[in-house]
């Protein structure tokens, strides 16, 4: 199957969020996202512009975040892992909004090559992947893109990771959990932009609801 993906970044690091915090991971960041989160820290992945397409080596080795992306086949991706000497066996597919694409062929190939897979998605697109893939849904409510959170995404989620800065964000999450009947799933609260008030709110809310805290460890460590 000749499947390709638009990749903005491909790098090895430590997963800093959610259930896999501390796990050595290879990140595949896909280009393209119409959701429009105001606090997004990867806005350079939003637009797909052909003038930003570059060869794979230029994308892999770019010195800083940018709008440039490369088209990569599954074989290209696996070859790059090998050529770069990556040791991690956990692959995080993120964006952008990765679920704009059918990720099933990619995850099948990665799993067949000995990798575990994780998808990080806003829950606004159908999640097409393997049964074994770990799905992190970070539901984005009432964003300017106007997309609804899909019930199918909430049901498929292995964990729900919700960015918070205000009580309204907590209320949004509680409504979502009740609406889709997923109160039993692991819930992580992630303070937006590491702000003190957001962090204090997240800690207090986690304790009150027996939820978990995700503090974007990679940003505190100063790594990608």
CSV table of C-alpha atoms in Angstrom, one decimal:
chain,number,residue,atom,x,y,z
A,1,UNK,CA,0.0,0.0,0.0
A,2,UNK,CA,1.5,3.3,-1.1
A,3,UNK,CA,0.4,5.5,1.8
A,4,UNK,CA,2.1,8.8,2.6
A,5,UNK,CA,1.8,11.5,5.3
A,6,UNK,CA,2.7,15.1,5.6
A,7,UNK,CA,5.2,15.3,8.5
A,8,UNK,CA,6.1,18.6,10.2
A,9,UNK,CA,8.5,17.1,12.7
A,10,UNK,CA,10.1,13.8,13.5
A,11,UNK,CA,12.3,13.5,16.5
A,12,UNK,CA,13.2,11.4,19.6
A,13,UNK,CA,12.6,12.7,23.1
A,14,UNK,CA,10.9,11.8,26.4
A,15,UNK,CA,7.1,11.9,26.4
A,16,UNK,CA,6.1,14.6,28.9
A,17,UNK,CA,2.3,14.2,29.1
A,18,UNK,CA,-0.3,11.8,30.3
A,19,UNK,CA,0.1,8.1,31.1
A,20,UNK,CA,3.4,7.7,29.2
A,21,UNK,CA,5.2,10.6,31.0
A,22,UNK,CA,8.9,9.7,31.1
A,23,UNK,CA,8.7,7.2,28.2
A,24,UNK,CA,11.4,7.5,25.6
A,25,UNK,CA,9.4,8.2,22.4
A,26,UNK,CA,9.6,9.1,18.8
A,27,UNK,CA,7.3,11.9,17.8
A,28,UNK,CA,5.7,12.1,14.4
A,29,UNK,CA,4.0,15.5,14.1
A,30,UNK,CA,1.6,15.7,11.2
A,31,UNK,CA,0.9,18.9,9.3
A,32,UNK,CA,-2.6,20.3,9.1
A,33,UNK,CA,-5.2,21.3,11.8
A,34,UNK,CA,-8.5,23.3,11.3
A,35,UNK,CA,-9.6,23.1,15.0
A,36,UNK,CA,-8.1,26.5,16.0
A,37,UNK,CA,-7.2,26.3,19.7
A,38,UNK,CA,-6.3,29.8,20.9
A,39,UNK,CA,-3.6,28.5,23.2
A,40,UNK,CA,-2.1,26.0,20.8
A,41,UNK,CA,1.7,25.7,21.0
A,42,UNK,CA,2.1,24.2,17.6
A,43,UNK,CA,0.3,26.7,15.4
A,44,UNK,CA,3.1,26.2,12.8
A,45,UNK,CA,1.3,22.9,11.9
A,46,UNK,CA,-2.1,24.4,11.1
A,47,UNK,CA,-1.8,25.3,7.4
A,48,UNK,CA,-0.8,23.0,4.6
A,49,UNK,CA,0.9,25.1,2.0
A,50,UNK,CA,2.7,23.5,-0.9
A,51,UNK,CA,5.4,26.2,-0.8
A,52,UNK,CA,6.4,24.9,2.6
A,53,UNK,CA,7.1,21.4,1.3
A,54,UNK,CA,10.7,20.4,1.7
A,55,UNK,CA,12.8,17.2,1.3
A,56,UNK,CA,12.8,14.8,4.2
A,57,UNK,CA,16.3,15.5,5.4
A,58,UNK,CA,15.5,19.3,5.6
A,59,UNK,CA,12.5,18.5,7.7
A,60,UNK,CA,14.2,16.1,10.1
A,61,UNK,CA,17.2,18.4,10.6
A,62,UNK,CA,15.5,21.8,10.7
A,63,UNK,CA,17.0,23.9,13.6
A,64,UNK,CA,13.7,25.3,14.9
A,65,UNK,CA,10.0,25.0,14.6
A,66,UNK,CA,8.6,26.1,11.3
A,67,UNK,CA,5.8,25.6,8.8
A,68,UNK,CA,7.9,23.4,6.6
A,69,UNK,CA,6.8,19.7,6.1
A,70,UNK,CA,7.8,16.7,4.1
A,71,UNK,CA,5.7,14.0,2.4
A,72,UNK,CA,6.9,10.6,3.8
A,73,UNK,CA,5.8,7.1,3.0
A,74,UNK,CA,5.6,4.5,5.7
A,75,UNK,CA,8.9,3.0,4.4
A,76,UNK,CA,10.4,6.5,4.5
A,77,UNK,CA,9.4,6.9,8.1
A,78,UNK,CA,10.8,3.5,9.2
A,79,UNK,CA,14.0,4.1,7.3
A,80,UNK,CA,14.4,7.5,8.9
A,81,UNK,CA,14.0,5.9,12.4
A,82,UNK,CA,16.9,3.6,11.5
A,83,UNK,CA,19.1,6.2,9.8
A,84,UNK,CA,18.7,8.6,12.8
A,85,UNK,CA,19.6,5.8,15.2
A,86,UNK,CA,16.6,6.1,17.3
A,87,UNK,CA,16.4,3.7,20.2
A,88,UNK,CA,12.9,4.5,21.5
A,89,UNK,CA,10.2,1.9,20.7
A,90,UNK,CA,7.2,4.0,21.5
A,91,UNK,CA,5.8,6.3,18.7
A,92,UNK,CA,3.6,9.3,19.4
A,93,UNK,CA,1.6,10.5,16.4
A,94,UNK,CA,0.4,14.0,17.0
A,95,UNK,CA,-0.1,17.3,15.1
A,96,UNK,CA,-1.7,19.3,14.0
A,97,UNK,CA,-4.7,17.0,14.0
A,98,UNK,CA,-3.4,13.6,13.1
A,99,UNK,CA,-6.8,12.0,12.8
A,100,UNK,CA,-7.5,14.0,9.6
A,101,UNK,CA,-5.6,11.0,8.1
A,102,UNK,CA,-6.3,7.3,8.2
A,103,UNK,CA,-3.5,6.2,10.6
A,104,UNK,CA,-4.3,2.5,10.4
A,105,UNK,CA,-1.7,1.5,7.8
A,106,UNK,CA,1.0,3.5,9.6
A,107,UNK,CA,0.2,2.0,13.0
A,108,UNK,CA,0.0,-1.5,11.5
A,109,UNK,CA,3.5,-1.1,10.0
A,110,UNK,CA,4.9,0.4,13.2
A,111,UNK,CA,3.5,-2.4,15.4
A,112,UNK,CA,4.8,-5.0,12.9
A,113,UNK,CA,8.2,-3.5,13.3
A,114,UNK,CA,8.1,-3.7,17.1
A,115,UNK,CA,6.9,-0.3,18.0
A,116,UNK,CA,4.0,0.7,20.3
A,117,UNK,CA,1.8,3.5,19.0
A,118,UNK,CA,0.0,6.4,20.6
A,119,UNK,CA,-2.2,9.0,19.0
A,120,UNK,CA,-2.9,12.4,20.4
A,121,UNK,CA,-6.1,13.9,19.0
A,122,UNK,CA,-8.6,16.6,19.7
A,123,UNK,CA,-11.5,14.2,19.3
A,124,UNK,CA,-13.0,16.2,16.4
A,125,UNK,CA,-12.3,13.6,13.7
A,126,UNK,CA,-13.0,9.9,13.4
A,127,UNK,CA,-10.1,7.9,14.9
A,128,UNK,CA,-8.9,5.4,12.3
A,129,UNK,CA,-6.2,3.2,13.8
A,130,UNK,CA,-5.4,-0.3,15.1
A,131,UNK,CA,-7.0,-1.9,18.2
A,132,UNK,CA,-3.6,-1.9,20.0
A,133,UNK,CA,-2.9,1.8,19.5
A,134,UNK,CA,-3.2,3.9,22.7
A,135,UNK,CA,-5.5,6.9,22.0
A,136,UNK,CA,-5.2,10.1,24.0
A,137,UNK,CA,-8.1,12.4,23.4
A,138,UNK,CA,-7.6,16.0,24.4
A,139,UNK,CA,-11.1,17.3,23.7
A,140,UNK,CA,-11.2,20.9,22.3
A,141,UNK,CA,-14.5,22.4,23.1
A,142,UNK,CA,-16.0,25.5,21.3
A,143,UNK,CA,-12.8,26.3,19.4
A,144,UNK,CA,-13.0,28.8,16.5
A,145,UNK,CA,-12.9,26.0,13.9
A,146,UNK,CA,-16.4,25.0,15.0
A,147,UNK,CA,-15.9,21.3,15.3
A,148,UNK,CA,-17.8,19.1,17.7
A,149,UNK,CA,-16.3,16.4,19.9
A,150,UNK,CA,-17.3,13.1,18.5
A,151,UNK,CA,-18.8,10.5,20.7
A,152,UNK,CA,-16.9,7.8,18.8
A,153,UNK,CA,-13.6,9.5,19.8
A,154,UNK,CA,-14.6,9.8,23.4
A,155,UNK,CA,-15.5,6.1,23.5
A,156,UNK,CA,-12.3,5.1,21.8
A,157,UNK,CA,-10.1,7.1,24.2
A,158,UNK,CA,-7.7,5.2,26.4
A,159,UNK,CA,-7.1,8.4,28.4
A,160,UNK,CA,-8.7,11.9,28.3
A,161,UNK,CA,-6.2,14.8,28.7
A,162,UNK,CA,-7.9,18.1,29.1
A,163,UNK,CA,-6.2,21.5,29.1
A,164,UNK,CA,-7.5,23.9,31.8
A,165,UNK,CA,-7.0,27.5,32.9
A,166,UNK,CA,-10.5,28.3,34.3
A,167,UNK,CA,-13.4,26.7,36.1
A,168,UNK,CA,-15.3,26.9,32.8
A,169,UNK,CA,-12.8,24.5,31.3
A,170,UNK,CA,-13.5,22.1,34.1
A,171,UNK,CA,-17.2,22.4,33.7
A,172,UNK,CA,-16.8,21.7,29.9
A,173,UNK,CA,-15.0,18.5,30.7
A,174,UNK,CA,-17.5,17.3,33.3
A,175,UNK,CA,-20.3,17.9,30.8
A,176,UNK,CA,-18.4,15.9,28.1
A,177,UNK,CA,-17.7,13.0,30.4
A,178,UNK,CA,-21.4,12.8,31.4
A,179,UNK,CA,-22.7,13.3,27.9
A,180,UNK,CA,-20.6,10.5,26.5
A,181,UNK,CA,-20.8,8.3,29.6
A,182,UNK,CA,-17.0,8.0,29.9
A,183,UNK,CA,-16.6,9.0,33.6
A,184,UNK,CA,-14.8,5.8,34.2
A,185,UNK,CA,-11.8,6.6,31.9
A,186,UNK,CA,-8.5,8.0,33.1
A,187,UNK,CA,-8.7,11.8,33.2
A,188,UNK,CA,-5.6,14.0,33.1
A,189,UNK,CA,-5.8,17.8,33.7
A,190,UNK,CA,-3.1,19.8,32.0
A,191,UNK,CA,-2.6,23.4,33.1
A,192,UNK,CA,-2.5,25.7,30.0
A,193,UNK,CA,0.9,27.3,29.5
A,194,UNK,CA,2.2,26.2,32.9
A,195,UNK,CA,0.6,29.3,34.5
A,196,UNK,CA,0.5,29.3,38.3
A,197,UNK,CA,-3.3,29.8,38.7
A,198,UNK,CA,-4.0,27.2,36.1
A,199,UNK,CA,-1.7,24.7,37.8
A,200,UNK,CA,-3.3,25.4,41.2
A,201,UNK,CA,-6.8,24.9,39.8
A,202,UNK,CA,-5.7,21.7,38.1
A,203,UNK,CA,-4.2,20.3,41.3
A,204,UNK,CA,-7.2,21.1,43.4
A,205,UNK,CA,-9.6,19.7,40.8
A,206,UNK,CA,-7.6,16.5,40.4
A,207,UNK,CA,-7.7,16.0,44.2
A,208,UNK,CA,-11.5,16.7,44.3
A,209,UNK,CA,-12.4,14.4,41.5
A,210,UNK,CA,-9.6,11.7,41.8
A,211,UNK,CA,-8.2,12.7,38.4
A,212,UNK,CA,-4.6,12.9,37.4
A,213,UNK,CA,-2.2,15.8,36.7
A,214,UNK,CA,-0.3,16.2,33.5
A,215,UNK,CA,2.3,19.1,33.8
A,216,UNK,CA,4.1,18.9,30.4
A,217,UNK,CA,7.3,17.7,32.0
A,218,UNK,CA,9.3,18.3,28.8
A,219,UNK,CA,8.7,22.0,29.0
A,220,UNK,CA,9.9,22.2,32.6
A,221,UNK,CA,13.0,20.2,31.5
A,222,UNK,CA,13.5,22.5,28.5
A,223,UNK,CA,13.5,19.7,25.9
A,224,UNK,CA,11.3,19.3,22.8
